[in-house]
PDB file of N, CA and C in Angstrom:
ATOM      1  N   UNK A 716     -71.132  -0.015 -24.752  1.00 73.00           N
ATOM      2  CA  UNK A 716     -70.186  -0.196 -23.615  1.00 73.00           C
ATOM      3  C   UNK A 716     -69.803  -1.532 -23.276  1.00 73.00           C
ATOM      4  N   UNK A 717     -70.820  -2.517 -23.384  1.00 84.00           N
ATOM      5  CA  UNK A 717     -70.432  -3.932 -23.070  1.00 84.00           C
ATOM      6  C   UNK A 717     -69.520  -4.592 -24.058  1.00 84.00           C
ATOM      7  N   UNK A 718     -69.735  -4.178 -25.306  1.00 90.00           N
ATOM      8  CA  UNK A 718     -68.831  -4.847 -26.315  1.00 90.00           C
ATOM      9  C   UNK A 718     -67.392  -4.241 -26.192  1.00 90.00           C
ATOM     10  N   UNK A 719     -67.297  -2.931 -25.813  1.00 90.00           N
ATOM     11  CA  UNK A 719     -65.916  -2.400 -25.580  1.00 90.00           C
ATOM     12  C   UNK A 719     -65.202  -3.135 -24.397  1.00 90.00           C
ATOM     13  N   UNK A 720     -66.065  -3.486 -23.397  1.00 89.00           N
ATOM     14  CA  UNK A 720     -65.403  -4.104 -22.225  1.00 89.00           C
ATOM     15  C   UNK A 720     -65.179  -5.548 -22.550  1.00 89.00           C
ATOM     16  N   UNK A 721     -65.994  -6.276 -23.292  1.00 91.00           N
ATOM     17  CA  UNK A 721     -65.596  -7.656 -23.797  1.00 91.00           C
ATOM     18  C   UNK A 721     -64.498  -7.615 -24.510  1.00 91.00           C
ATOM     19  N   UNK A 722     -64.279  -6.755 -25.560  1.00 94.00           N
ATOM     20  CA  UNK A 722     -62.991  -6.648 -26.312  1.00 94.00           C
ATOM     21  C   UNK A 722     -61.822  -6.322 -25.390  1.00 94.00           C
ATOM     22  N   UNK A 723     -61.837  -5.433 -24.516  1.00 94.00           N
ATOM     23  CA  UNK A 723     -60.753  -5.227 -23.547  1.00 94.00           C
ATOM     24  C   UNK A 723     -60.470  -6.471 -22.605  1.00 94.00           C
ATOM     25  N   UNK A 724     -61.330  -7.110 -22.204  1.00 93.00           N
ATOM     26  CA  UNK A 724     -61.245  -8.161 -21.371  1.00 93.00           C
ATOM     27  C   UNK A 724     -60.482  -9.371 -22.326  1.00 93.00           C
ATOM     28  N   UNK A 725     -61.079  -9.557 -23.381  1.00 95.00           N
ATOM     29  CA  UNK A 725     -60.410 -10.611 -24.297  1.00 95.00           C
ATOM     30  C   UNK A 725     -59.086 -10.238 -24.789  1.00 95.00           C
ATOM     31  N   UNK A 726     -58.792  -8.912 -24.982  1.00 96.00           N
ATOM     32  CA  UNK A 726     -57.412  -8.380 -25.302  1.00 96.00           C
ATOM     33  C   UNK A 726     -56.367  -8.753 -24.054  1.00 96.00           C
ATOM     34  N   UNK A 727     -56.839  -8.417 -23.068  1.00 95.00           N
ATOM     35  CA  UNK A 727     -55.964  -8.544 -21.796  1.00 95.00           C
ATOM     36  C   UNK A 727     -55.739 -10.068 -21.557  1.00 95.00           C
ATOM     37  N   UNK A 728     -56.719 -10.888 -21.842  1.00 96.00           N
ATOM     38  CA  UNK A 728     -56.285 -12.260 -21.566  1.00 96.00           C
ATOM     39  C   UNK A 728     -55.438 -12.890 -22.601  1.00 96.00           C
ATOM     40  N   UNK A 729     -55.617 -12.473 -23.893  1.00 96.00           N
ATOM     41  CA  UNK A 729     -54.761 -12.754 -25.074  1.00 96.00           C
ATOM     42  C   UNK A 729     -53.317 -12.402 -24.644  1.00 96.00           C
ATOM     43  N   UNK A 730     -53.235 -11.113 -24.283  1.00 95.00           N
ATOM     44  CA  UNK A 730     -51.846 -10.545 -23.952  1.00 95.00           C
ATOM     45  C   UNK A 730     -51.275 -11.209 -22.705  1.00 95.00           C
ATOM     46  N   UNK A 731     -51.933 -11.531 -21.760  1.00 94.00           N
ATOM     47  CA  UNK A 731     -51.383 -12.315 -20.603  1.00 94.00           C
ATOM     48  C   UNK A 731     -51.109 -13.658 -21.012  1.00 94.00           C
ATOM     49  N   UNK A 732     -51.808 -14.378 -21.850  1.00 94.00           N
ATOM     50  CA  UNK A 732     -51.397 -15.674 -22.309  1.00 94.00           C
ATOM     51  C   UNK A 732     -50.113 -15.655 -23.146  1.00 94.00           C
ATOM     52  N   UNK A 733     -50.118 -14.578 -24.035  1.00 94.00           N
ATOM     53  CA  UNK A 733     -48.672 -14.509 -24.674  1.00 94.00           C
ATOM     54  C   UNK A 733     -47.647 -14.206 -24.019  1.00 94.00           C
ATOM     55  N   UNK A 734     -47.667 -13.502 -22.836  1.00 92.00           N
ATOM     56  CA  UNK A 734     -46.545 -13.086 -21.836  1.00 92.00           C
ATOM     57  C   UNK A 734     -46.129 -14.611 -21.366  1.00 92.00           C
ATOM     58  N   UNK A 735     -47.127 -15.207 -20.899  1.00 91.00           N
ATOM     59  CA  UNK A 735     -46.766 -16.509 -20.158  1.00 91.00           C
ATOM     60  C   UNK A 735     -46.314 -17.598 -21.061  1.00 91.00           C
ATOM     61  N   UNK A 736     -46.813 -17.599 -22.287  1.00 92.00           N
ATOM     62  CA  UNK A 736     -46.223 -18.532 -23.302  1.00 92.00           C
ATOM     63  C   UNK A 736     -44.772 -18.292 -23.538  1.00 92.00           C
ATOM     64  N   UNK A 737     -44.435 -16.840 -23.756  1.00 90.00           N
ATOM     65  CA  UNK A 737     -42.903 -16.572 -23.949  1.00 90.00           C
ATOM     66  C   UNK A 737     -42.124 -16.828 -22.750  1.00 90.00           C
ATOM     67  N   UNK A 738     -42.660 -16.550 -21.441  1.00 87.00           N
ATOM     68  CA  UNK A 738     -41.840 -17.011 -20.366  1.00 87.00           C
ATOM     69  C   UNK A 738     -41.591 -18.376 -20.233  1.00 87.00           C
ATOM     70  N   UNK A 739     -42.660 -19.269 -20.511  1.00 87.00           N
ATOM     71  CA  UNK A 739     -42.449 -20.762 -20.415  1.00 87.00           C
ATOM     72  C   UNK A 739     -41.400 -21.222 -21.432  1.00 87.00           C
ATOM     73  N   UNK A 740     -41.470 -20.626 -22.750  1.00 88.00           N
ATOM     74  CA  UNK A 740     -40.548 -21.154 -23.676  1.00 88.00           C
ATOM     75  C   UNK A 740     -39.134 -20.713 -23.309  1.00 88.00           C
ATOM     76  N   UNK A 741     -39.098 -19.470 -22.848  1.00 84.00           N
ATOM     77  CA  UNK A 741     -37.569 -18.970 -22.372  1.00 84.00           C
ATOM     78  C   UNK A 741     -37.175 -19.919 -21.305  1.00 84.00           C
ATOM     79  N   UNK A 742     -37.989 -20.243 -20.430  1.00 82.00           N
ATOM     80  CA  UNK A 742     -37.690 -21.194 -19.333  1.00 82.00           C
ATOM     81  C   UNK A 742     -37.159 -22.507 -19.829  1.00 82.00           C
ATOM     82  N   UNK A 743     -37.723 -23.057 -20.947  1.00 86.00           N
ATOM     83  CA  UNK A 743     -37.329 -24.289 -21.458  1.00 86.00           C
ATOM     84  C   UNK A 743     -36.134 -24.154 -22.412  1.00 86.00           C
ATOM     85  N   UNK A 744     -35.854 -23.087 -23.141  1.00 86.00           N
ATOM     86  CA  UNK A 744     -34.791 -23.092 -24.168  1.00 86.00           C
ATOM     87  C   UNK A 744     -33.633 -22.399 -23.756  1.00 86.00           C
ATOM     88  N   UNK A 745     -33.679 -21.547 -22.870  1.00 82.00           N
ATOM     89  CA  UNK A 745     -32.338 -20.808 -22.357  1.00 82.00           C
ATOM     90  C   UNK A 745     -31.517 -21.700 -21.622  1.00 82.00           C
ATOM     91  N   UNK A 746     -30.266 -21.516 -21.709  1.00 81.00           N
ATOM     92  CA  UNK A 746     -29.382 -22.477 -21.140  1.00 81.00           C
ATOM     93  C   UNK A 746     -28.752 -22.154 -19.692  1.00 81.00           C
ATOM     94  N   UNK A 747     -28.389 -20.975 -19.519  1.00 77.00           N
ATOM     95  CA  UNK A 747     -27.683 -20.622 -18.175  1.00 77.00           C
ATOM     96  C   UNK A 747     -28.793 -20.384 -17.115  1.00 77.00           C
ATOM     97  N   UNK A 748     -28.546 -20.659 -15.918  1.00 74.00           N
ATOM     98  CA  UNK A 748     -29.559 -20.327 -14.927  1.00 74.00           C
ATOM     99  C   UNK A 748     -29.921 -19.016 -14.722  1.00 74.00           C
ATOM    100  N   UNK A 749     -29.053 -17.927 -15.068  1.00 76.00           N
ATOM    101  CA  UNK A 749     -29.471 -16.551 -14.840  1.00 76.00           C
ATOM    102  C   UNK A 749     -30.449 -16.211 -16.076  1.00 76.00           C
ATOM    103  N   UNK A 750     -30.161 -16.647 -17.249  1.00 75.00           N
ATOM    104  CA  UNK A 750     -31.118 -16.326 -18.397  1.00 75.00           C
ATOM    105  C   UNK A 750     -32.437 -17.070 -18.083  1.00 75.00           C
ATOM    106  N   UNK A 751     -32.257 -18.376 -17.657  1.00 78.00           N
ATOM    107  CA  UNK A 751     -33.447 -19.154 -17.510  1.00 78.00           C
ATOM    108  C   UNK A 751     -34.253 -18.413 -16.216  1.00 78.00           C
ATOM    109  N   UNK A 752     -33.692 -17.840 -15.376  1.00 79.00           N
ATOM    110  CA  UNK A 752     -34.472 -17.115 -14.353  1.00 79.00           C
ATOM    111  C   UNK A 752     -35.121 -15.820 -14.883  1.00 79.00           C
ATOM    112  N   UNK A 753     -34.547 -15.068 -15.744  1.00 76.00           N
ATOM    113  CA  UNK A 753     -34.980 -13.873 -16.200  1.00 76.00           C
ATOM    114  C   UNK A 753     -36.388 -14.029 -16.913  1.00 76.00           C
ATOM    115  N   UNK A 754     -36.430 -14.925 -17.841  1.00 76.00           N
ATOM    116  CA  UNK A 754     -37.569 -15.108 -18.719  1.00 76.00           C
ATOM    117  C   UNK A 754     -39.006 -15.303 -18.000  1.00 76.00           C
ATOM    118  N   UNK A 755     -38.942 -16.401 -17.032  1.00 77.00           N
ATOM    119  CA  UNK A 755     -40.157 -16.553 -16.444  1.00 77.00           C
ATOM    120  C   UNK A 755     -40.658 -15.520 -15.366  1.00 77.00           C
ATOM    121  N   UNK A 756     -39.696 -14.813 -14.707  1.00 81.00           N
ATOM    122  CA  UNK A 756     -39.973 -13.799 -13.598  1.00 81.00           C
ATOM    123  C   UNK A 756     -40.622 -12.707 -14.302  1.00 81.00           C
ATOM    124  N   UNK A 757     -39.989 -12.105 -15.263  1.00 81.00           N
ATOM    125  CA  UNK A 757     -40.569 -10.914 -15.959  1.00 81.00           C
ATOM    126  C   UNK A 757     -41.743 -11.185 -16.730  1.00 81.00           C
ATOM    127  N   UNK A 758     -41.687 -12.137 -17.548  1.00 84.00           N
ATOM    128  CA  UNK A 758     -42.879 -12.220 -18.469  1.00 84.00           C
ATOM    129  C   UNK A 758     -44.072 -12.934 -17.760  1.00 84.00           C
ATOM    130  N   UNK A 759     -43.721 -13.887 -16.900  1.00 82.00           N
ATOM    131  CA  UNK A 759     -44.889 -14.425 -15.969  1.00 82.00           C
ATOM    132  C   UNK A 759     -45.550 -13.456 -15.136  1.00 82.00           C
ATOM    133  N   UNK A 760     -44.784 -12.516 -14.605  1.00 86.00           N
ATOM    134  CA  UNK A 760     -45.476 -11.477 -13.698  1.00 86.00           C
ATOM    135  C   UNK A 760     -46.348 -10.538 -14.606  1.00 86.00           C
ATOM    136  N   UNK A 761     -45.839 -10.251 -15.803  1.00 89.00           N
ATOM    137  CA  UNK A 761     -46.691  -9.466 -16.750  1.00 89.00           C
ATOM    138  C   UNK A 761     -47.919 -10.183 -17.208  1.00 89.00           C
ATOM    139  N   UNK A 762     -47.606 -11.519 -17.516  1.00 91.00           N
ATOM    140  CA  UNK A 762     -48.780 -12.385 -17.917  1.00 91.00           C
ATOM    141  C   UNK A 762     -49.883 -12.491 -16.866  1.00 91.00           C
ATOM    142  N   UNK A 763     -49.498 -12.799 -15.654  1.00 90.00           N
ATOM    143  CA  UNK A 763     -50.488 -12.990 -14.624  1.00 90.00           C
ATOM    144  C   UNK A 763     -51.083 -11.580 -14.309  1.00 90.00           C
ATOM    145  N   UNK A 764     -50.272 -10.551 -14.229  1.00 90.00           N
ATOM    146  CA  UNK A 764     -50.847  -9.140 -14.055  1.00 90.00           C
ATOM    147  C   UNK A 764     -51.899  -8.791 -15.108  1.00 90.00           C
ATOM    148  N   UNK A 765     -51.578  -9.119 -16.289  1.00 93.00           N
ATOM    149  CA  UNK A 765     -52.664  -8.785 -17.383  1.00 93.00           C
ATOM    150  C   UNK A 765     -53.936  -9.507 -17.142  1.00 93.00           C
ATOM    151  N   UNK A 766     -53.732 -10.851 -16.814  1.00 92.00           N
ATOM    152  CA  UNK A 766     -54.870 -11.708 -16.658  1.00 92.00           C
ATOM    153  C   UNK A 766     -55.672 -11.330 -15.443  1.00 92.00           C
ATOM    154  N   UNK A 767     -55.189 -10.863 -14.354  1.00 91.00           N
ATOM    155  CA  UNK A 767     -55.746 -10.236 -13.271  1.00 91.00           C
ATOM    156  C   UNK A 767     -56.390  -8.931 -13.571  1.00 91.00           C
ATOM    157  N   UNK A 768     -55.757  -8.229 -14.517  1.00 91.00           N
ATOM    158  CA  UNK A 768     -56.463  -6.892 -14.912  1.00 91.00           C
ATOM    159  C   UNK A 768     -57.752  -7.157 -15.786  1.00 91.00           C
ATOM    160  N   UNK A 769     -57.660  -8.241 -16.502  1.00 92.00           N
ATOM    161  CA  UNK A 769     -58.950  -8.693 -17.196  1.00 92.00           C
ATOM    162  C   UNK A 769     -60.022  -9.052 -16.302  1.00 92.00           C
ATOM    163  N   UNK A 770     -59.589  -9.757 -15.195  1.00 90.00           N
ATOM    164  CA  UNK A 770     -60.644 -10.248 -14.273  1.00 90.00           C
ATOM    165  C   UNK A 770     -61.207  -9.023 -13.563  1.00 90.00           C
ATOM    166  N   UNK A 771     -60.372  -8.041 -13.291  1.00 89.00           N
ATOM    167  CA  UNK A 771     -60.846  -6.752 -12.562  1.00 89.00           C
ATOM    168  C   UNK A 771     -61.846  -6.018 -13.420  1.00 89.00           C
ATOM    169  N   UNK A 772     -61.398  -5.828 -14.724  1.00 90.00           N
ATOM    170  CA  UNK A 772     -62.255  -5.110 -15.787  1.00 90.00           C
ATOM    171  C   UNK A 772     -63.651  -5.924 -15.749  1.00 90.00           C
ATOM    172  N   UNK A 773     -63.678  -7.213 -15.911  1.00 89.00           N
ATOM    173  CA  UNK A 773     -64.850  -8.016 -16.095  1.00 89.00           C
ATOM    174  C   UNK A 773     -65.640  -7.884 -14.760  1.00 89.00           C
ATOM    175  N   UNK A 774     -65.007  -8.013 -13.651  1.00 87.00           N
ATOM    176  CA  UNK A 774     -65.851  -7.778 -12.290  1.00 87.00           C
ATOM    177  C   UNK A 774     -66.352  -6.348 -12.178  1.00 87.00           C
ATOM    178  N   UNK A 775     -65.724  -5.353 -12.601  1.00 87.00           N
ATOM    179  CA  UNK A 775     -66.081  -3.945 -12.547  1.00 87.00           C
ATOM    180  C   UNK A 775     -67.275  -3.764 -13.431  1.00 87.00           C
ATOM    181  N   UNK A 776     -67.251  -4.172 -14.721  1.00 86.00           N
ATOM    182  CA  UNK A 776     -68.270  -3.909 -15.599  1.00 86.00           C
ATOM    183  C   UNK A 776     -69.562  -4.648 -15.408  1.00 86.00           C
ATOM    184  N   UNK A 777     -69.445  -5.858 -14.865  1.00 82.00           N
ATOM    185  CA  UNK A 777     -70.605  -6.600 -14.637  1.00 82.00           C
ATOM    186  C   UNK A 777     -71.220  -6.449 -13.147  1.00 82.00           C
ATOM    187  N   UNK A 778     -70.581  -5.435 -12.363  1.00 79.00           N
ATOM    188  CA  UNK A 778     -71.079  -5.188 -11.204  1.00 79.00           C
ATOM    189  C   UNK A 778     -70.827  -5.941  -9.921  1.00 79.00           C
ATOM    190  N   UNK A 779     -69.928  -6.733  -9.888  1.00 79.00           N
ATOM    191  CA  UNK A 779     -69.448  -7.585  -8.795  1.00 79.00           C
ATOM    192  C   UNK A 779     -68.054  -7.237  -8.337  1.00 79.00           C
ATOM    193  N   UNK A 780     -67.755  -6.027  -8.366  1.00 73.00           N
ATOM    194  CA  UNK A 780     -66.445  -5.535  -8.183  1.00 73.00           C
ATOM    195  C   UNK A 780     -65.645  -6.314  -6.947  1.00 73.00           C
ATOM    196  N   UNK A 781     -64.302  -6.465  -7.092  1.00 76.00           N
ATOM    197  CA  UNK A 781     -63.591  -7.158  -6.059  1.00 76.00           C
ATOM    198  C   UNK A 781     -62.217  -6.645  -6.030  1.00 76.00           C
ATOM    199  N   UNK A 782     -61.729  -6.592  -4.808  1.00 82.00           N
ATOM    200  CA  UNK A 782     -60.356  -6.151  -4.630  1.00 82.00           C
ATOM    201  C   UNK A 782     -59.377  -7.180  -4.478  1.00 82.00           C
ATOM    202  N   UNK A 783     -59.867  -8.540  -4.700  1.00 85.00           N
ATOM    203  CA  UNK A 783     -59.004  -9.499  -4.440  1.00 85.00           C
ATOM    204  C   UNK A 783     -57.858  -9.640  -5.530  1.00 85.00           C
ATOM    205  N   UNK A 784     -58.241  -9.143  -6.636  1.00 86.00           N
ATOM    206  CA  UNK A 784     -57.203  -9.166  -7.783  1.00 86.00           C
ATOM    207  C   UNK A 784     -56.028  -8.142  -7.562  1.00 86.00           C
ATOM    208  N   UNK A 785     -56.489  -6.989  -6.871  1.00 87.00           N
ATOM    209  CA  UNK A 785     -55.491  -6.146  -6.437  1.00 87.00           C
ATOM    210  C   UNK A 785     -54.371  -6.670  -5.427  1.00 87.00           C
ATOM    211  N   UNK A 786     -55.092  -7.408  -4.568  1.00 90.00           N
ATOM    212  CA  UNK A 786     -54.306  -7.874  -3.472  1.00 90.00           C
ATOM    213  C   UNK A 786     -53.346  -8.961  -4.065  1.00 90.00           C
ATOM    214  N   UNK A 787     -53.722  -9.627  -4.934  1.00 89.00           N
ATOM    215  CA  UNK A 787     -52.921 -10.819  -5.599  1.00 89.00           C
ATOM    216  C   UNK A 787     -51.861 -10.213  -6.306  1.00 89.00           C
ATOM    217  N   UNK A 788     -52.097  -9.052  -7.122  1.00 87.00           N
ATOM    218  CA  UNK A 788     -51.162  -8.441  -7.946  1.00 87.00           C
ATOM    219  C   UNK A 788     -50.088  -7.814  -7.099  1.00 87.00           C
ATOM    220  N   UNK A 789     -50.511  -7.150  -5.983  1.00 88.00           N
ATOM    221  CA  UNK A 789     -49.484  -6.658  -4.964  1.00 88.00           C
ATOM    222  C   UNK A 789     -48.571  -7.656  -4.538  1.00 88.00           C
ATOM    223  N   UNK A 790     -49.192  -8.730  -4.185  1.00 90.00           N
ATOM    224  CA  UNK A 790     -48.382 -10.010  -3.466  1.00 90.00           C
ATOM    225  C   UNK A 790     -47.497 -10.418  -4.520  1.00 90.00           C
ATOM    226  N   UNK A 791     -47.996 -10.595  -5.804  1.00 86.00           N
ATOM    227  CA  UNK A 791     -46.992 -11.155  -6.869  1.00 86.00           C
ATOM    228  C   UNK A 791     -45.908 -10.082  -7.181  1.00 86.00           C
ATOM    229  N   UNK A 792     -46.252  -8.808  -7.276  1.00 84.00           N
ATOM    230  CA  UNK A 792     -45.162  -7.933  -7.743  1.00 84.00           C
ATOM    231  C   UNK A 792     -44.181  -7.671  -6.511  1.00 84.00           C
ATOM    232  N   UNK A 793     -44.573  -8.014  -5.339  1.00 87.00           N
ATOM    233  CA  UNK A 793     -43.559  -7.904  -4.175  1.00 87.00           C
ATOM    234  C   UNK A 793     -42.773  -9.197  -4.210  1.00 87.00           C
ATOM    235  N   UNK A 794     -43.315 -10.420  -4.331  1.00 86.00           N
ATOM    236  CA  UNK A 794     -42.675 -11.635  -4.119  1.00 86.00           C
ATOM    237  C   UNK A 794     -41.781 -12.085  -5.222  1.00 86.00           C
ATOM    238  N   UNK A 795     -42.163 -11.943  -6.364  1.00 83.00           N
ATOM    239  CA  UNK A 795     -41.534 -12.373  -7.554  1.00 83.00           C
ATOM    240  C   UNK A 795     -40.050 -11.844  -7.651  1.00 83.00           C
ATOM    241  N   UNK A 796     -39.876 -10.503  -7.586  1.00 82.00           N
ATOM    242  CA  UNK A 796     -38.438 -10.070  -7.528  1.00 82.00           C
ATOM    243  C   UNK A 796     -37.704 -10.629  -6.385  1.00 82.00           C
ATOM    244  N   UNK A 797     -38.151 -10.743  -5.250  1.00 84.00           N
ATOM    245  CA  UNK A 797     -37.377 -11.346  -4.058  1.00 84.00           C
ATOM    246  C   UNK A 797     -36.966 -12.705  -4.255  1.00 84.00           C
ATOM    247  N   UNK A 798     -37.972 -13.574  -4.717  1.00 81.00           N
ATOM    248  CA  UNK A 798     -37.661 -14.936  -4.957  1.00 81.00           C
ATOM    249  C   UNK A 798     -36.520 -15.120  -6.197  1.00 81.00           C
ATOM    250  N   UNK A 799     -36.680 -14.234  -7.120  1.00 82.00           N
ATOM    251  CA  UNK A 799     -35.694 -14.080  -8.297  1.00 82.00           C
ATOM    252  C   UNK A 799     -34.356 -13.942  -7.669  1.00 82.00           C
ATOM    253  N   UNK A 800     -34.313 -12.842  -6.810  1.00 84.00           N
ATOM    254  CA  UNK A 800     -32.978 -12.557  -6.245  1.00 84.00           C
ATOM    255  C   UNK A 800     -32.361 -13.643  -5.532  1.00 84.00           C
ATOM    256  N   UNK A 801     -33.192 -14.519  -4.779  1.00 86.00           N
ATOM    257  CA  UNK A 801     -32.634 -15.589  -3.912  1.00 86.00           C
ATOM    258  C   UNK A 801     -32.224 -16.660  -4.865  1.00 86.00           C
ATOM    259  N   UNK A 802     -32.955 -16.978  -5.971  1.00 81.00           N
ATOM    260  CA  UNK A 802     -32.516 -17.934  -6.831  1.00 81.00           C
ATOM    261  C   UNK A 802     -31.334 -17.606  -7.603  1.00 81.00           C
ATOM    262  N   UNK A 803     -31.216 -16.338  -7.924  1.00 83.00           N
ATOM    263  CA  UNK A 803     -29.893 -15.885  -8.590  1.00 83.00           C
ATOM    264  C   UNK A 803     -28.702 -15.919  -7.448  1.00 83.00           C
ATOM    265  N   UNK A 804     -28.873 -15.661  -6.358  1.00 86.00           N
ATOM    266  CA  UNK A 804     -27.819 -15.759  -5.276  1.00 86.00           C
ATOM    267  C   UNK A 804     -27.392 -17.241  -5.223  1.00 86.00           C
ATOM    268  N   UNK A 805     -28.336 -18.161  -5.184  1.00 85.00           N
ATOM    269  CA  UNK A 805     -27.872 -19.533  -5.105  1.00 85.00           C
ATOM    270  C   UNK A 805     -27.160 -19.853  -6.382  1.00 85.00           C
ATOM    271  N   UNK A 806     -27.514 -19.482  -7.559  1.00 80.00           N
ATOM    272  CA  UNK A 806     -26.797 -19.765  -8.736  1.00 80.00           C
ATOM    273  C   UNK A 806     -25.393 -19.252  -8.800  1.00 80.00           C
ATOM    274  N   UNK A 807     -25.271 -17.995  -8.256  1.00 83.00           N
ATOM    275  CA  UNK A 807     -24.005 -17.328  -8.210  1.00 83.00           C
ATOM    276  C   UNK A 807     -23.052 -18.126  -7.211  1.00 83.00           C
ATOM    277  N   UNK A 808     -23.705 -18.514  -6.063  1.00 83.00           N
ATOM    278  CA  UNK A 808     -23.020 -19.222  -5.029  1.00 83.00           C
ATOM    279  C   UNK A 808     -22.418 -20.613  -5.481  1.00 83.00           C
ATOM    280  N   UNK A 809     -23.263 -21.247  -6.306  1.00 80.00           N
ATOM    281  CA  UNK A 809     -22.955 -22.640  -6.791  1.00 80.00           C
ATOM    282  C   UNK A 809     -21.901 -22.480  -7.823  1.00 80.00           C
ATOM    283  N   UNK A 810     -21.942 -21.337  -8.578  1.00 75.00           N
ATOM    284  CA  UNK A 810     -20.881 -21.263  -9.691  1.00 75.00           C
ATOM    285  C   UNK A 810     -19.640 -20.884  -8.972  1.00 75.00           C
ATOM    286  N   UNK A 811     -19.565 -20.021  -8.009  1.00 72.00           N
ATOM    287  CA  UNK A 811     -18.323 -19.812  -7.262  1.00 72.00           C
ATOM    288  C   UNK A 811     -17.781 -20.968  -6.643  1.00 72.00           C
ATOM    289  N   UNK A 812     -18.566 -21.839  -6.032  1.00 67.00           N
ATOM    290  CA  UNK A 812     -18.019 -23.066  -5.381  1.00 67.00           C
ATOM    291  C   UNK A 812     -17.532 -23.909  -6.331  1.00 67.00           C
ATOM    292  N   UNK A 813     -18.063 -24.101  -7.515  1.00 64.00           N
ATOM    293  CA  UNK A 813     -17.674 -25.103  -8.554  1.00 64.00           C
ATOM    294  C   UNK A 813     -16.297 -24.618  -9.062  1.00 64.00           C
ATOM    295  N   UNK A 814     -16.133 -23.278  -9.223  1.00 65.00           N
ATOM    296  CA  UNK A 814     -15.056 -22.758  -9.879  1.00 65.00           C
ATOM    297  C   UNK A 814     -13.663 -22.638  -8.855  1.00 65.00           C
ATOM    298  N   UNK A 815     -13.888 -22.508  -7.684  1.00 63.00           N
ATOM    299  CA  UNK A 815     -12.776 -22.237  -6.756  1.00 63.00           C
ATOM    300  C   UNK A 815     -11.972 -23.657  -6.592  1.00 63.00           C
ATOM    301  N   UNK A 816     -10.682 -23.550  -6.577  1.00 64.00           N
ATOM    302  CA  UNK A 816      -9.845 -24.845  -6.616  1.00 64.00           C
ATOM    303  C   UNK A 816     -10.008 -25.336  -5.146  1.00 64.00           C
ATOM    304  N   UNK A 817      -9.895 -26.569  -4.916  1.00 63.00           N
ATOM    305  CA  UNK A 817      -9.734 -27.189  -3.546  1.00 63.00           C
ATOM    306  C   UNK A 817      -8.633 -26.757  -2.760  1.00 63.00           C
ATOM    307  N   UNK A 818      -8.742 -26.543  -1.527  1.00 66.00           N
ATOM    308  CA  UNK A 818      -7.648 -25.989  -0.670  1.00 66.00           C
ATOM    309  C   UNK A 818      -6.660 -27.122  -0.509  1.00 66.00           C
ATOM    310  N   UNK A 819      -5.267 -26.784  -0.551  1.00 68.00           N
ATOM    311  CA  UNK A 819      -4.279 -27.888  -0.242  1.00 68.00           C
ATOM    312  C   UNK A 819      -4.424 -28.579   1.058  1.00 68.00           C
ATOM    313  N   UNK A 820      -4.080 -29.792   1.122  1.00 69.00           N
ATOM    314  CA  UNK A 820      -4.116 -30.516   2.269  1.00 69.00           C
ATOM    315  C   UNK A 820      -2.943 -29.970   3.353  1.00 69.00           C
ATOM    316  N   UNK A 821      -3.250 -29.941   4.550  1.00 65.00           N
ATOM    317  CA  UNK A 821      -2.280 -29.427   5.597  1.00 65.00           C
ATOM    318  C   UNK A 821      -1.637 -30.546   6.280  1.00 65.00           C
TER     319      UNK A 821
END
């Protein structure tokens, strides 16, 4: 039982690290703000969620169970899409302002 739990915790940590690595790579390499926004929000959320799941499994198996990880996950899953939406709105607004021609003088 302990070996299976250790393997599961290790796998969840590696999966989380890979998601975070892909998200940070996408943040650096993608060119447009909308593409740059998509990479870290999706994969970062999955990466942190997987790491927190590994922490929950570890705490549950070794008898020091905690709900802190669930609260962190809930907060992350609620706030990440909202912050991404606000950043996208700013990018859209800045693009619209840059494209609109200046109004003629009166």
